[in-house]
Amino acid sequence: MELPLFRHNRPDRVVTFDEYREEGGFEGLKKAFSGMSPNDVQQAVLDSGLRGRGGAGFATGRKWSFVPRDLPGPRWLICNCDEMEPGTYKDRVLLEHNPYSLIEGMTLACYALGVRHAFIFIRKGYEKAAANLARGIEEAKQAGLLGEHILGSEHSIELDLHLSAGRYICGEETALINALEGKRPNPRSKPPFPAVKGLWQGPTVVNNVETLANVPAIVANGAAWFKGLALNPEGAGSKLFCVSGSVKNRACVELPIGTTLGDIIDGACGGMRDGKKFKACIPGGASTQFLKPEHWNLPMDYETVAKAGSRLGSGGVIVFDEGHCLVEATLNLINFFARESCGWCTPCREGLPYVKEILTRIENGRGEEDDIAILREHVKYLNYTFCALAPGAMAPLDGLLRDFEDEVREHIVKRKCPLK
Amino acid sequence: MPKLIIDDIPVEVAPGTSVLEAARSVGITIPHFCYHPALAIAAACRLCAVKLLDGPVKGIQMSCALPAQDGMVVSTTDPEALKMRSLVIEWLMLNHPHDCPVCDEGGECLLQDFTIAGGHSRRRYQGKKRTFQNQYLGEGIHHEMNRCIECYRCVRFYQDYAGGTDFGVMGSAGRVYFGRFQEGALESPFSGNLVDICPTGVFTDKTGRFRARYWDYQFAPSICQHCSVGCNTSPQNFERETIKIVGRRNDQVNGWFICDRARFDKTYLNDPQRPREPRLDGATCGYDVAVDAAAKSIREFVRQHGADKLAFVGSTRLSLEGMILLAQLADAAGGARICYFGDAGQQQGSMAAAKLLNEENTAYVKDIEQAQWVSLHALDLMEEGPMLALAVRKAFLAGAQIFLVAAEALPARDVLPFKYTSVETLNQVPFEGGGKGVIICGAGSKDPDLLAEMASSGAKLVMLQPGPNGFAAALLAQEHGAAPLKELVAARQVRGVVCFEADVPEVLLADVEVLANADWRREAVTDTSPIFLPTTTWVESDGTAINFEGRAQRFQRTRIAGLPLKGLDPKYYGSATEAVSLHPPRVHRKEVPGGAERDAWRVMAQLIERLGGEPIEPLSGKWSSLKSLDPEGEGVRIFEIGLGE
Ligand SMILES: Cc1cc2nc3c(=O)[nH]c(=O)nc-3n(C[C@H](O)[C@H](O)[C@H](O)COP(=O)(O)O)c2cc1C
Ligand code: SF4
Ligand code: SF4
Ligand code: FES
């Protein structure tokens, strides 16, 4: 079965508008506009079991259903392309090869949600993707697939590209909304959730690039088809896995949901690099706990990965081999999070540098036995922050202390990094 | 009305009340930094953590951001909540300089209080502290960024509440910085509130740094006397000097804040050059000697020229008590004339306003804040009633339309913290039957017909008085048929004046004889008058003032009168030759140096006695219900007690 996201990809260049159409692109849009009501589109997405690919894995159809339909004033759709989670680069690969699935998907989402104006919030550094999107939007408009009176209907949908200066926190949906409004990208308190009060206080849906790019195929082929793509019964659809670290071919690949970790590494990525032994991996971007060798045959799906004590997250898989120090790896991630904290709430702004200081000492052989307890306090109490950045930042540390406490302790006892 | 349980105490609160406020209502203070009742909820500091044991939400929650709901069972002392709070303190202390002894906030610092309350006392963090460069923010406010705990109160006040644009937060993560793009004086006329609102020592009052600690201060509830809004303040005094003035909460008047004039304009109170000694014919004398001489001079003048050629002159600076006794004094002198205003236009406008206003049509500050439209009529609001600009801003933010009528020549209009439409006449303000609208104008020098026209619009009215106690002056002028001094002098109806805190224009002095002058500041009359009786300022006296909306408010003596110890003339050190500045007096004396001043109304009472009368208790008769006015209360509008028109 052909997987929906990468099926139009050319190895060395972006697919053209004509190629995309010839290969069945914009069929979903046409189908929707000739006979499906907005509710039908939303129902298809709901039935398909599509879950948000931005990290939290929230059911997309359900999120859409939270948008009140009877409020006066405009509603908004925002595509989140701030992709800055370490280890995650799927949205870039997707858009550098094919901007059209996203454009079509957003048009369909607008149709379903009654949105007339949608935004793509794209981070700095993604200029190539942005150029593709800008061109794609123009082409779609020219072809009557976007803009005024789409396919001759009474529906008009506008799509705007917003190039952001780029901060990790801008990916948090409410901070993103503030940024789009021209304010400081501090998150907003929830509730109210964006679906009720978002951009300019109007109901707003924020979805990830990959989430929205799945919608055309769902509408074109039906919910059951999409569900059937997954290898396990609970799952639905395909997933982009962007793999980095100790594998032979570091690549972004599209695989059915439910593909096992081992199949991703050994199959799609050609196995471990230099015959090294798999020690651990972070399965879903920097804010997820480690998976271990015992998870080699774990089907990569939201439910099963959660049961294994981690999260599928964004699908950014970072693979570590036996030569990697996980204290150092965790410290590296904490460095990122400490730098990217927005600075709004105390635990994140001050707690992350605290953790960083402790991990730095441990890695440099100056750790103390009490440090582990302090780190554990942070893992627990950084859950009580204003937004999900700090709890996410604690996930790898949580994993480190849960699965590799011995390695941490060895650093402290030997007064040096045992792997150096 | 949600019912919940907090630390085993059943609590019932109004819907929308936060758990933090619900706890406060039963006497439990949950530590908090970012929460401030006047500002939007930030939920940033995470100090107010409590644990919800049962009910609709569970676990650790921020009590400032959690509306109380039925069935909640809240613990403020649960170990997990305590641990969270102590960790928040530990985090905030990672970078705090920890040098309270050299911080001017020490002793009045929320961070000190809640650090102690937080239970974190041993440093575990081994890293270095982050440091910042401070900025020059003008002559009012000193900046020490290292003390910042990033509660975001300052930005939320400066930008959101006060509409300032030149100060804000920059940077992210551990580098967030609260300041200006470039060093320079803060532009907002409300910038001084940063001192009050910052829970730690980032912003301190530059005009009074390191003079005294909080526990050294003498203070009492006071009322600002710079305009007729009547904001509530707490002057902080030390060794007979008013070191700082801070805002005092009154939700009916100024909320939590005051303008920069109220806070920083205080040098005149401490001025060593203030005339503080009673004088008779140019030489200092005992107070009673001067009072005797004044009584004698009055009697003599009345005998020679008749009482109706004599005027007792006050001003809108006098307290209500002084105004009442001034009338009795004129009476005791045999029926002399009374003036509360110098200028005819001012008196006319002020009296017209007092007459037009009543309980129904007089706007409360809340009415301004909730108005659908506000019209500012030929008025420099930042000059005549700055704090009301913040009330208008609230209305503006809530969607009200603001009009500036006939306001072309106003200098301060650019800094009004709201957007407005300029129109030429009131007729151009599009409203029907008043609606929920408010007209704000200055009453002084206004044509009474114009004021009457405004009053007939159906809108709520704000008529700002010329001077802090103008409303009271208007009421008494009405009651006693007082005339403006200028008019009396021009018509040659008076030939002699006795002045009490009167601002007599210099030009009039050529045409009248000044018998005696009582004041706390040097006026033109001070030098012409053969008798001078020093009086106390509003920070040194008890009294009552009536603000623009007819609200009577009591202010209390916040310190004793006298020369400030700092800069005391060397003669008080026991040696006239040795220069020993800044050292306390070396000789023991019974009187406070320069402390001879008396409250103006008390001087009047003494004069009444000398003239054979029996001084009345000022707040008696129809004023008697003001006698029990609570200086810490919200005051009372005189309409409610049957006074006014
Ligand atoms: C700190 C932080 C960073 C985030 N960054 C991104 C991001 O770069 N891209 C993204 O799609 N979602 C990101 N998210 C998740 C979004 O808040 C939001 O849940 C998501 O965009 C919803 O889309 P989805 O339902 O399609 O997954 C981030 C969340 C947090 C807390
Ligand atoms: S958790 Fe971090 S990123 Fe989120 S609001 Fe707090 S400081 Fe900002
Ligand atoms: S300067 Fe003061 S008010 Fe502003 S954030 Fe820092 S501690 Fe809070
Ligand atoms: S007071 Fe509640 S989070 Fe700051």
CSV table of C-alpha atoms in Angstrom, one decimal, chain B residues 275-571:
chain,number,residue,atom,x,y,z
B,275,PRO,CA,9.2,79.6,57.6
B,276,ARG,CA,8.9,77.8,60.9
B,277,GLU,CA,9.2,80.4,63.6
B,278,PRO,CA,6.4,82.8,64.6
B,279,ARG,CA,7.4,86.3,63.9
B,280,LEU,CA,6.3,89.7,65.1
B,281,ASP,CA,7.6,92.7,63.1
B,282,GLY,CA,10.4,90.8,61.6
B,283,ALA,CA,11.7,89.2,64.8
B,284,THR,CA,11.0,85.7,66.0
B,285,CYS,CA,8.7,85.4,69.0
B,286,GLY,CA,6.8,82.9,71.0
B,287,TYR,CA,3.7,81.4,69.3
B,288,ASP,CA,1.3,82.8,71.9
B,289,VAL,CA,2.9,86.2,71.6
B,290,ALA,CA,2.2,86.2,67.9
B,291,VAL,CA,-1.4,85.0,68.4
B,292,ASP,CA,-2.0,87.7,71.0
B,293,ALA,CA,-0.6,90.3,68.7
B,294,ALA,CA,-2.8,89.1,65.8
B,295,ALA,CA,-5.9,89.3,68.0
B,296,LYS,CA,-4.9,92.7,69.1
B,297,SER,CA,-4.3,93.9,65.6
B,298,ILE,CA,-7.7,92.5,64.4
B,299,ARG,CA,-9.5,94.3,67.2
B,300,GLU,CA,-7.7,97.5,66.5
B,301,PHE,CA,-8.5,97.3,62.7
B,302,VAL,CA,-12.1,96.5,63.3
B,303,ARG,CA,-12.3,99.4,65.7
B,304,GLN,CA,-10.8,101.8,63.2
B,305,HIS,CA,-12.4,100.6,59.9
B,306,GLY,CA,-15.3,98.4,60.9
B,307,ALA,CA,-15.4,94.6,60.6
B,308,ASP,CA,-16.8,94.6,57.1
B,309,LYS,CA,-13.6,96.2,55.8
B,310,LEU,CA,-11.7,93.1,57.0
B,311,ALA,CA,-11.5,89.8,55.2
B,312,PHE,CA,-10.4,86.4,56.6
B,313,VAL,CA,-8.8,84.7,53.6
B,314,GLY,CA,-8.4,81.0,53.2
B,315,SER,CA,-7.9,78.8,50.1
B,316,THR,CA,-8.6,75.4,48.8
B,317,ARG,CA,-5.4,74.3,50.6
B,318,LEU,CA,-7.1,74.6,54.0
B,319,SER,CA,-8.6,71.5,55.6
B,320,LEU,CA,-12.3,71.3,56.0
B,321,GLU,CA,-11.8,72.0,59.7
B,322,GLY,CA,-9.9,75.2,58.8
B,323,MET,CA,-12.6,76.3,56.5
B,324,ILE,CA,-15.3,75.9,59.1
B,325,LEU,CA,-13.4,77.7,61.8
B,326,LEU,CA,-12.4,80.5,59.4
B,327,ALA,CA,-16.1,81.4,59.1
B,328,GLN,CA,-16.5,81.3,62.9
B,329,LEU,CA,-13.4,83.5,63.3
B,330,ALA,CA,-14.8,86.1,60.9
B,331,ASP,CA,-17.9,86.0,63.0
B,332,ALA,CA,-15.9,86.4,66.2
B,333,ALA,CA,-14.2,89.4,64.7
B,334,GLY,CA,-17.6,91.1,64.5
B,335,GLY,CA,-18.8,90.0,61.2
B,336,ALA,CA,-15.8,90.3,58.9
B,337,ARG,CA,-15.8,89.0,55.4
B,338,ILE,CA,-14.7,85.5,54.3
B,339,CYS,CA,-12.8,84.5,51.2
B,340,TYR,CA,-12.1,80.9,50.2
B,341,PHE,CA,-11.1,81.8,46.7
B,342,GLY,CA,-8.9,84.6,45.3
B,343,ASP,CA,-10.3,84.5,41.8
B,344,ALA,CA,-13.9,85.1,40.9
B,345,GLY,CA,-14.0,82.7,38.0
B,346,GLN,CA,-12.6,79.9,40.1
B,347,GLN,CA,-15.1,80.5,42.8
B,348,GLN,CA,-18.0,80.6,40.4
B,349,GLY,CA,-17.0,77.4,38.6
B,350,SER,CA,-16.2,75.6,41.8
B,351,MET,CA,-19.5,76.6,43.4
B,352,ALA,CA,-21.5,75.8,40.3
B,353,ALA,CA,-20.0,72.3,40.3
B,354,ALA,CA,-20.7,71.7,43.9
B,355,LYS,CA,-24.3,72.8,43.4
B,356,LEU,CA,-24.9,70.7,40.3
B,357,LEU,CA,-23.4,67.5,41.6
B,358,ASN,CA,-25.5,65.1,43.5
B,359,GLU,CA,-25.5,61.4,44.4
B,360,GLU,CA,-27.2,60.4,41.1
B,361,ASN,CA,-25.1,62.4,38.7
B,362,THR,CA,-21.7,62.4,40.3
B,363,ALA,CA,-19.5,59.7,38.8
B,364,TYR,CA,-17.7,57.2,41.0
B,365,VAL,CA,-14.3,56.2,39.7
B,366,LYS,CA,-15.8,52.9,38.9
B,367,ASP,CA,-18.3,54.7,36.7
B,368,ILE,CA,-15.4,56.1,34.7
B,369,GLU,CA,-13.8,52.7,34.4
B,370,GLN,CA,-17.0,51.1,33.2
B,371,ALA,CA,-18.2,53.9,30.9
B,372,GLN,CA,-19.2,53.4,27.3
B,373,TRP,CA,-17.8,56.8,26.4
B,374,VAL,CA,-15.8,59.4,28.2
B,375,SER,CA,-15.6,63.0,27.2
B,376,LEU,CA,-12.7,65.1,28.5
B,377,HIS,CA,-13.8,68.7,28.3
B,378,ALA,CA,-11.1,71.4,27.7
B,379,LEU,CA,-9.0,69.7,30.3
B,380,ASP,CA,-5.4,68.8,30.9
B,381,LEU,CA,-6.2,65.6,32.8
B,382,MET,CA,-2.6,64.8,33.5
B,383,GLU,CA,-2.3,68.1,35.3
B,384,GLU,CA,-5.7,68.3,37.0
B,385,GLY,CA,-6.3,64.7,38.0
B,386,PRO,CA,-3.6,62.3,36.7
B,387,MET,CA,-4.9,59.2,38.4
B,388,LEU,CA,-8.3,59.6,36.6
B,389,ALA,CA,-6.4,59.0,33.4
B,390,LEU,CA,-5.8,55.5,34.5
B,391,ALA,CA,-9.5,55.1,35.1
B,392,VAL,CA,-10.2,56.4,31.6
B,393,ARG,CA,-7.7,54.0,30.3
B,394,LYS,CA,-9.5,51.1,31.9
B,395,ALA,CA,-12.7,52.2,30.1
B,396,PHE,CA,-10.8,52.6,26.9
B,397,LEU,CA,-9.3,49.1,27.1
B,398,ALA,CA,-12.8,47.8,27.7
B,399,GLY,CA,-13.9,49.4,24.4
B,400,ALA,CA,-15.2,52.8,25.5
B,401,GLN,CA,-14.9,55.7,23.1
B,402,ILE,CA,-12.9,58.6,24.4
B,403,PHE,CA,-13.4,62.2,23.2
B,404,LEU,CA,-11.3,65.2,23.8
B,405,VAL,CA,-13.5,68.3,23.5
B,406,ALA,CA,-12.0,71.7,22.8
B,407,ALA,CA,-8.6,70.6,23.8
B,408,GLU,CA,-6.4,71.9,21.2
B,409,ALA,CA,-3.9,73.8,23.3
B,410,LEU,CA,-3.3,71.2,26.0
B,411,PRO,CA,0.4,70.4,26.4
B,412,ALA,CA,0.1,67.0,28.1
B,413,ARG,CA,-2.3,65.4,25.6
B,414,ASP,CA,0.4,63.4,24.0
B,415,VAL,CA,1.0,61.3,27.1
B,416,LEU,CA,-2.6,60.4,27.7
B,417,PRO,CA,-2.6,56.6,28.2
B,418,PHE,CA,-5.5,56.0,25.8
B,419,LYS,CA,-6.5,56.8,22.3
B,420,TYR,CA,-9.1,59.5,21.7
B,421,THR,CA,-11.0,61.5,19.1
B,422,SER,CA,-10.7,65.2,19.2
B,423,VAL,CA,-13.9,67.2,18.7
B,424,GLU,CA,-14.7,70.9,19.0
B,425,THR,CA,-17.8,71.0,21.0
B,426,LEU,CA,-19.7,68.7,23.4
B,427,ASN,CA,-22.5,68.5,20.8
B,428,GLN,CA,-20.1,66.5,18.6
B,429,VAL,CA,-19.8,63.7,21.1
B,430,PRO,CA,-22.2,61.1,19.7
B,431,PHE,CA,-24.3,59.9,22.7
B,432,GLU,CA,-27.9,59.5,23.3
B,433,GLY,CA,-29.4,60.5,26.6
B,434,GLY,CA,-26.2,60.1,28.4
B,435,GLY,CA,-26.0,56.3,28.2
B,436,LYS,CA,-23.2,54.9,30.3
B,437,GLY,CA,-21.1,58.0,29.6
B,438,VAL,CA,-19.0,60.2,31.7
B,439,ILE,CA,-18.0,63.8,31.2
B,440,ILE,CA,-14.8,65.0,32.8
B,441,CYS,CA,-14.1,68.7,33.1
B,442,GLY,CA,-12.3,71.1,35.3
B,443,ALA,CA,-14.7,73.2,37.3
B,444,GLY,CA,-12.5,76.1,38.1
B,445,SER,CA,-12.9,79.1,35.7
B,446,LYS,CA,-15.8,77.4,33.9
B,447,ASP,CA,-18.9,79.2,32.8
B,448,PRO,CA,-21.7,77.9,35.2
B,449,ASP,CA,-24.0,77.7,32.2
B,450,LEU,CA,-21.6,75.3,30.4
B,451,LEU,CA,-21.4,73.2,33.5
B,452,ALA,CA,-25.2,73.2,33.8
B,453,GLU,CA,-25.4,72.1,30.1
B,454,MET,CA,-23.1,69.2,30.8
B,455,ALA,CA,-25.1,68.2,33.9
B,456,SER,CA,-28.3,68.2,31.8
B,457,SER,CA,-26.7,65.7,29.3
B,458,GLY,CA,-27.7,62.7,31.5
B,459,ALA,CA,-24.1,61.6,31.6
B,460,LYS,CA,-22.2,61.0,34.9
B,461,LEU,CA,-20.1,63.9,35.8
B,462,VAL,CA,-16.6,64.5,37.0
B,463,MET,CA,-15.9,68.2,37.8
B,464,LEU,CA,-12.4,68.5,39.0
B,465,GLN,CA,-12.0,71.3,41.6
B,466,PRO,CA,-9.3,73.9,41.6
B,467,GLY,CA,-7.2,72.8,44.5
B,468,PRO,CA,-7.2,69.8,46.7
B,469,ASN,CA,-10.1,70.9,49.0
B,470,GLY,CA,-12.0,72.9,46.4
B,471,PHE,CA,-15.3,71.1,47.0
B,472,ALA,CA,-15.3,72.0,50.6
B,473,ALA,CA,-14.4,75.6,49.8
B,474,ALA,CA,-17.3,75.8,47.4
B,475,LEU,CA,-19.7,74.4,50.0
B,476,LEU,CA,-18.6,76.8,52.7
B,477,ALA,CA,-18.5,79.8,50.3
B,478,GLN,CA,-22.1,79.0,49.5
B,479,GLU,CA,-23.0,78.7,53.1
B,480,HIS,CA,-21.4,81.9,54.3
B,481,GLY,CA,-21.8,84.0,51.2
B,482,ALA,CA,-18.0,84.2,50.8
B,483,ALA,CA,-16.7,86.4,48.0
B,484,PRO,CA,-13.6,86.1,45.9
B,485,LEU,CA,-10.8,88.3,47.3
B,486,LYS,CA,-9.9,89.9,44.1
B,487,GLU,CA,-13.5,91.2,43.7
B,488,LEU,CA,-13.6,92.6,47.2
B,489,VAL,CA,-10.3,94.4,46.8
B,490,ALA,CA,-11.2,95.7,43.4
B,491,ALA,CA,-14.4,97.1,44.7
B,492,ARG,CA,-12.5,98.6,47.6
B,493,GLN,CA,-14.8,96.7,49.9
B,494,VAL,CA,-12.0,95.4,52.1
B,495,ARG,CA,-8.9,97.2,53.3
B,496,GLY,CA,-7.4,94.6,55.5
B,497,VAL,CA,-6.8,90.8,55.3
B,498,VAL,CA,-5.9,88.1,57.7
B,499,CYS,CA,-4.5,85.1,55.7
B,500,PHE,CA,-4.7,81.4,56.5
B,501,GLU,CA,-2.8,79.3,53.9
B,502,ALA,CA,-4.1,81.8,51.4
B,503,ASP,CA,-2.5,82.3,48.0
B,504,VAL,CA,-3.0,86.0,47.8
B,505,PRO,CA,-1.8,87.4,44.4
B,506,GLU,CA,1.0,89.8,44.8
B,507,VAL,CA,-0.8,92.6,42.9
B,508,LEU,CA,-3.5,92.8,45.5
B,509,LEU,CA,-1.0,93.5,48.3
B,510,ALA,CA,-0.6,97.1,47.2
B,511,ASP,CA,-4.3,97.8,47.9
B,512,VAL,CA,-4.7,96.0,51.2
B,513,GLU,CA,-3.1,95.9,54.6
B,514,VAL,CA,-2.1,92.4,55.7
B,515,LEU,CA,-2.7,92.1,59.4
B,516,ALA,CA,-1.4,88.6,59.9
B,517,ASN,CA,-0.5,85.6,57.9
B,518,ALA,CA,-0.6,81.9,58.8
B,519,ASP,CA,1.0,79.5,56.4
B,520,TRP,CA,3.5,76.6,56.1
B,521,ARG,CA,5.1,78.0,53.0
B,522,ARG,CA,6.5,81.3,52.0
B,523,GLU,CA,4.0,83.3,50.0
B,524,ALA,CA,4.1,86.9,48.8
B,525,VAL,CA,2.2,87.9,51.9
B,526,THR,CA,4.7,86.3,54.2
B,527,ASP,CA,7.1,89.1,53.7
B,528,THR,CA,4.4,91.9,53.9
B,529,SER,CA,2.7,90.7,57.0
B,530,PRO,CA,3.9,92.1,60.4
B,531,ILE,CA,2.7,88.9,62.1
B,532,PHE,CA,3.6,85.5,60.9
B,533,LEU,CA,2.1,82.3,62.3
B,534,PRO,CA,3.7,79.1,61.0
B,535,THR,CA,1.2,76.3,60.3
B,536,THR,CA,1.6,72.6,59.6
B,537,THR,CA,1.5,70.9,56.3
B,538,TRP,CA,-0.9,68.1,55.5
B,539,VAL,CA,1.6,65.5,56.5
B,540,GLU,CA,2.0,67.1,59.9
B,541,SER,CA,-1.7,67.7,60.6
B,542,ASP,CA,-5.0,66.0,61.2
B,543,GLY,CA,-7.8,67.1,58.9
B,544,THR,CA,-10.5,66.3,56.4
B,545,ALA,CA,-10.5,67.0,52.7
B,546,ILE,CA,-13.4,66.7,50.3
B,547,ASN,CA,-12.4,65.5,46.8
B,548,PHE,CA,-13.9,66.2,43.4
B,549,GLU,CA,-16.7,63.7,43.9
B,550,GLY,CA,-17.7,65.1,47.3
B,551,ARG,CA,-15.9,62.3,49.1
B,552,ALA,CA,-14.8,63.4,52.6
B,553,GLN,CA,-11.6,61.7,53.6
B,554,ARG,CA,-9.7,62.0,56.9
B,555,PHE,CA,-5.9,62.4,56.9
B,556,GLN,CA,-3.8,62.0,60.0
B,557,ARG,CA,-0.7,63.6,61.3
B,558,THR,CA,2.1,61.4,59.9
B,559,ARG,CA,4.9,63.0,61.8
B,560,ILE,CA,5.6,65.8,64.2
B,561,ALA,CA,6.4,69.2,62.9
B,562,GLY,CA,9.9,70.6,63.0
B,563,LEU,CA,13.1,71.0,61.2
B,564,PRO,CA,14.3,67.7,59.7
B,565,LEU,CA,17.3,66.4,61.6
B,566,LYS,CA,19.2,66.0,58.4
B,567,GLY,CA,20.8,69.3,57.5
B,568,LEU,CA,19.8,70.9,60.9
B,569,ASP,CA,21.3,74.3,61.3
B,570,PRO,CA,24.6,74.0,63.4
B,571,LYS,CA,23.1,76.3,66.0
